[in-house]
Amino acid sequence: MSDYSDADSNADSFEPRLTSGEPTPEPQPTRVDNAIADATIERLKVALKTVCQENAQAKEIVSRILLGTLPGSNGSLKRKRYETCAHCEEEYSVEENEKGDCVYHPGRLAVQYGCLSRVSLMSSIGRKRIDVGSDTWADHDDEVHGDPETLMDEPGFMEGFMWDCCRRNGREEEDASGSDPTWADLTPLPTDEGSSTHPLAQIAYSPDYEETMSYLRALMAANELSPRALELTEDLIDMNPAHYTVWLYRSKILFALESDLYEELEWLNETALAHQKNYQIWHHRNLIIDKLGSCEGEAEFVGRMLERDAKNYHVWSYRQWLVRRFNLWEAGELEFTEKMLKEDVRNNSAWNHRWFVVNGKVAAMGVGDPKIRAREIRVAEEAIKKVAQNQSPWNYLRGIVKRCGLPLAELKGIAEQYASLEHPHSVRSSFALDLLAEILAEEEGGKEQAGRALDLLATRYDPVRKNYWAYRKSQLGMGELKQAVNVIA
Amino acid sequence: MSCTYSSASVLSSPDTPPGLDKKRHTRYWLRCLRTHLPSAYIPNDSNRMTLAFFTISALDLLSSLVPNTTPEERAAYIDWIYSCQIPSGGFRASPSHDLSAVKDGSAQWDPANVPATYFALATLLILGDDLNRVRRKETLKWLRCMQRDDGSFGETLVNGKIEGGMDTRFGYCATCVRYILRGKREGPDPTSEEQDTDVDALVECLRKAETYDGGMSEMPFHEAHAGFTYCAIAALHFIDRFPWPIRSQPSEGQRAFNKMPLRKEGIVSTTSSEQQGGIKTRGLTSPDLTIHWLASRLTATISSEDEEDTYADETDTPETCHDAHSFVHTANFPTSMGETSEKSRPTSHFALDWVGFNGRCNKVADTCYAFWVGAGLTLMNASRVIHPTPVRRYLLEQTAHIVGGFGKLPGDPPDVYHSYLGLAALSLLETAAQAAHESPREGRDKPVEERELKALDACMCVSIEAKSRLYAIWQRWGVHDGKDWDGGG
Ligand SMILES: [Zn+2]
Ligand SMILES: [Zn+2]
Ligand SMILES: [Zn+2]
């Protein structure tokens, strides 16, 4: 590995790089400007960061050199004054480039202004995109010639693409990272399928993915904790968010570089929306929020995620974590579940969250407190009044009774309101009938009636579960199921 | 009710369940085996061992593995799996994570992965490998490091920290690895002298994840989920801590101890088996309620259109569930449209033709839950609570795809995950149907030629035939004393 990564590893005191066998060089007296001249860029970054942290005046000076004003922010918000183009290798001034032709420069800049497509957001090592102005597409017919996105690597179509970082034509250079000094010191590690002649579950990796992965492996093998590694994890996560170590690697880099965690959150918001079924994202979010020690804005974000999928398991789990971590038991959580249930009274995730808010606090009495119990029973009964054929509130009622160690018979009243054996034609909830059957089975001499309730369920009100009701009846020792007709007659 | 006929629909009469098109499914899986999976699988690149397992095990269930592959090919698959083994124990989940080409510093970001280790060992068994090259002692040692103080297992170990969130899937995979490598018996392993994992702590952890409605979640107070419920039940089987068989009449003592509270709550002050006179804490505090919860996952709501309220009788809810809905009387109609549609309701309920399973309360059915729930019920010795025919028809007429394999929902393109679990579910249904009609011994002894699919071991999720190979391997290792062997299943 080069100086670059060595310097970086040494900067991380947790991961000492042991170099055995080499003699320690004789120490020589030197001056600070000589040391600056000889130091690696990464070492200087660390030094400059330290100076900024320890001296406010120095921080001011550095800000003046490196930061410009964010347009439209009245001068209160700053942005980077310089960016380096990952493809054309040149540093450019963001301000001077404002309306010029280099708006396609990559990296965080794009994230902050949100003016570019996702494709170019991922492009810290430069990516090709369709050049809509190119003559190549003038007579192009997707139906006949194929989707332009799929032609990126076809020799005949190179002119139709441009590098998204600097708008150079796609024909000019194909391997952006290969020519980029940012990556020149790194030897990518290609995928190794072992010596097997028949690897299993091979995937048609896109050139992008294979390349990003190869560089990531090289960085991870060197345990490099650097800005470029941080950028690369972003690219990789976007393609493969289920990678089980890249997230850990990323958080380690973030903390080692003392990166801006709010910036990380902004990126995470976007990523979470793009990959709603991924759980690593939420675990990572836990880490960041935990470190920040503040959950400001989190409830709103979770709310936005639930607007897209009101039953997203990870989002609800994360919300539980927030409540525990920041002690939000009394900060509007019950009201939140009410709001969610008003939108969809069948949202079982919302019912479960309510159960958690009421009973989940360590040493909480929860529904063991008669007042709370009465309130929760009322909430469930109201929901049943609204929609009786809804399993969630019935389960909720059973849960209350069970947790309090009360007999199920406590619920006989409400069950009979919706399912009475005296009126077998007008059962309004199969869940009420199920509950009633269970209550009757426990009653002295109630087995006969329980059996009738189960017959009704099996043959009329819930035939989907016919075999289950038969099984329940067999547990009563009551013989076979009877047809509902006979039961009613 | 709206019901979509998927393109693969081959309609059959309600009484004769359709047959499985083995040729078509075999073709699908051979494509997965022999060609690259499309780049849409890139987000699954870190689960390649899982994809490999699905491919090999599906072909095995179809009895299509040996006829379609040469011994040399199978040996090469085995080599590939071993190329993913980590010298310090366990397997990595994908060659994409392999950093072993770099000599030092690489181990940190290339750790073994708990699910991958289960999938690797299971696939080796299916391929007929003797597990001779498995680093058994190292893997047992590593497995112990994967367990947290609270009894749960993580996914991977990075820098001495257990990573991967609370998740009973990891507990399931860990107990399966433990079972394969050393059987059910507790205490130090007699051959390698490696200490055992903390079985009591795991049981306690699983009991705590029971939910108020009888299901199980990944951790206390999260929502009950069929996947987590299956994993907990199967894990309890692997460590021989499942409650006493429900079918046999338990003695009073056994009954009491199924309901034994958690040790922290006082009554069971210690968990070492000696001190309890040989009695150990078992999982599942209320098996009947868990069966109730699992049976409640059966649903006629099989497409997202079914989630819309087609009777317009509950105008205030965006989603509704058709279970029993078509059969239950509605007392009051918020809309006249609802009343009209209730009156014109068809008298025969085609809702009963196709019945699927959802993973959570009030959700739409999904192919994979036919396995998670079906296998959970099988392990609870309660597979008879399902009527196999409508579930078979749901899988074969609604979610099976014309090119082979299964999609998640009717009409969805097939994917490797749902395609495998669809087959696994069908195998269990076949066994259950045989148990109901023919063999009192659950059809286990039925010759392979007479079955559509090989009989599945509901616990390990491989064919019973593959699992049986463990017997000889255990004898060779000297970990088997004849008591552990349950004959598979
Ligand atoms: Zn440029
Ligand atoms: Zn409705
Ligand atoms: Zn699924």
CSV table of N, CA and C in Angstrom, one decimal, chain A residues 3-18 42-43 46-47 50 219-220 222-226 248-258, chain B residues 105 108-109 158-159:
chain,number,residue,atom,x,y,z
A,3,ASP,N,1.9,5.4,0.7
A,3,ASP,CA,2.0,6.3,1.9
A,3,ASP,C,0.6,6.7,2.3
A,4,TYR,N,-0.2,7.0,1.3
A,4,TYR,CA,-1.6,7.5,1.6
A,4,TYR,C,-2.3,6.7,2.6
A,5,SER,N,-2.4,5.4,2.4
A,5,SER,CA,-3.2,4.6,3.3
A,5,SER,C,-2.4,4.3,4.6
A,6,ASP,N,-1.1,4.2,4.5
A,6,ASP,CA,-0.3,4.0,5.7
A,6,ASP,C,-0.5,5.2,6.7
A,7,ALA,N,-0.5,6.4,6.1
A,7,ALA,CA,-0.6,7.6,7.0
A,7,ALA,C,-2.0,7.5,7.6
A,8,ASP,N,-2.9,7.1,6.8
A,8,ASP,CA,-4.3,7.1,7.4
A,8,ASP,C,-4.5,6.1,8.5
A,9,SER,N,-3.9,4.9,8.3
A,9,SER,CA,-4.1,3.9,9.3
A,9,SER,C,-3.4,4.3,10.6
A,10,ASN,N,-2.3,5.0,10.5
A,10,ASN,CA,-1.6,5.4,11.7
A,10,ASN,C,-2.4,6.5,12.4
A,11,ALA,N,-3.1,7.3,11.6
A,11,ALA,CA,-3.9,8.3,12.2
A,11,ALA,C,-5.0,7.8,13.1
A,12,ASP,N,-5.3,6.5,12.8
A,12,ASP,CA,-6.4,5.9,13.6
A,12,ASP,C,-5.7,5.1,14.7
A,13,SER,N,-5.7,5.6,15.9
A,13,SER,CA,-4.9,5.0,17.0
A,13,SER,C,-5.5,3.6,17.4
A,14,PHE,N,-6.7,3.3,17.0
A,14,PHE,CA,-7.3,2.0,17.4
A,14,PHE,C,-6.7,0.9,16.6
A,15,GLU,N,-6.1,1.2,15.4
A,15,GLU,CA,-5.6,0.2,14.5
A,15,GLU,C,-4.2,0.4,14.2
A,16,PRO,N,-3.3,0.1,15.2
A,16,PRO,CA,-1.9,0.3,15.0
A,16,PRO,C,-1.4,-0.6,13.9
A,17,ARG,N,-0.6,0.0,13.0
A,17,ARG,CA,0.0,-0.9,11.9
A,17,ARG,C,1.3,-1.3,12.4
A,18,LEU,N,1.5,-2.6,12.6
A,18,LEU,CA,2.8,-3.1,13.2
A,18,LEU,C,3.7,-3.4,12.0
A,42,GLU,N,-3.1,13.4,3.5
A,42,GLU,CA,-4.0,13.0,4.6
A,42,GLU,C,-3.5,13.4,6.0
A,43,ARG,N,-2.2,13.3,6.2
A,43,ARG,CA,-1.6,13.8,7.4
A,43,ARG,C,-1.9,15.3,7.6
A,46,VAL,N,-5.5,15.9,8.7
A,46,VAL,CA,-5.7,15.6,10.1
A,46,VAL,C,-5.2,16.8,11.0
A,47,ALA,N,-4.0,17.2,10.6
A,47,ALA,CA,-3.4,18.3,11.3
A,47,ALA,C,-4.2,19.6,11.3
A,50,THR,N,-7.2,19.3,13.5
A,50,THR,CA,-6.9,19.5,14.9
A,50,THR,C,-6.7,21.0,15.2
A,219,LEU,N,-9.8,-1.2,-0.3
A,219,LEU,CA,-9.8,-0.2,0.9
A,219,LEU,C,-10.0,-0.9,2.2
A,220,MET,N,-11.0,-1.9,2.2
A,220,MET,CA,-11.3,-2.6,3.4
A,220,MET,C,-10.1,-3.4,3.9
A,222,ALA,N,-7.1,-2.8,3.5
A,222,ALA,CA,-6.1,-1.9,4.1
A,222,ALA,C,-6.7,-1.2,5.3
A,223,ASN,N,-7.9,-1.5,5.6
A,223,ASN,CA,-8.6,-0.8,6.7
A,223,ASN,C,-8.4,0.8,6.6
A,224,GLU,N,-8.6,1.3,5.4
A,224,GLU,CA,-8.3,2.7,5.2
A,224,GLU,C,-9.5,3.5,5.6
A,225,LEU,N,-9.3,4.4,6.5
A,225,LEU,CA,-10.4,5.3,7.0
A,225,LEU,C,-10.2,6.7,6.4
A,226,SER,N,-10.7,6.9,5.2
A,226,SER,CA,-10.4,8.1,4.5
A,226,SER,C,-11.7,8.7,3.9
A,248,LEU,N,-20.8,-1.0,8.7
A,248,LEU,CA,-20.0,-1.0,9.8
A,248,LEU,C,-18.7,-0.2,9.5
A,249,TYR,N,-18.2,-0.5,8.3
A,249,TYR,CA,-17.0,0.2,7.8
A,249,TYR,C,-17.3,1.7,7.7
A,250,ARG,N,-18.4,2.0,7.1
A,250,ARG,CA,-18.8,3.4,6.9
A,250,ARG,C,-18.9,4.1,8.3
A,251,SER,N,-19.5,3.5,9.2
A,251,SER,CA,-19.7,4.2,10.5
A,251,SER,C,-18.3,4.4,11.2
A,252,LYS,N,-17.4,3.4,11.0
A,252,LYS,CA,-16.1,3.5,11.6
A,252,LYS,C,-15.4,4.7,10.9
A,253,ILE,N,-15.5,4.8,9.6
A,253,ILE,CA,-14.8,6.0,8.9
A,253,ILE,C,-15.4,7.3,9.4
A,254,LEU,N,-16.8,7.3,9.5
A,254,LEU,CA,-17.5,8.6,9.9
A,254,LEU,C,-16.9,9.1,11.2
A,255,PHE,N,-16.9,8.1,12.2
A,255,PHE,CA,-16.5,8.5,13.5
A,255,PHE,C,-15.0,8.9,13.5
A,256,ALA,N,-14.2,8.1,12.8
A,256,ALA,CA,-12.7,8.4,12.7
A,256,ALA,C,-12.4,9.8,12.1
A,257,LEU,N,-13.2,10.1,11.1
A,257,LEU,CA,-12.9,11.4,10.4
A,257,LEU,C,-13.7,12.5,11.1
A,258,GLU,N,-14.5,12.2,12.1
A,258,GLU,CA,-15.3,13.1,12.8
A,258,GLU,C,-16.2,13.9,11.8
B,105,GLY,N,-4.3,-7.7,8.0
B,105,GLY,CA,-5.4,-6.7,8.2
B,105,GLY,C,-6.7,-7.0,7.5
B,108,GLN,N,-10.5,-8.5,9.6
B,108,GLN,CA,-11.5,-7.6,10.3
B,108,GLN,C,-12.7,-7.4,9.5
B,109,TRP,N,-12.6,-7.1,8.2
B,109,TRP,CA,-13.8,-6.7,7.4
B,109,TRP,C,-14.3,-7.9,6.6
B,158,VAL,N,-17.4,-8.2,14.3
B,158,VAL,CA,-16.4,-7.3,13.7
B,158,VAL,C,-15.7,-6.6,14.9
B,159,ASN,N,-14.4,-6.6,14.9
B,159,ASN,CA,-13.6,-6.0,16.0
B,159,ASN,C,-14.1,-6.4,17.4
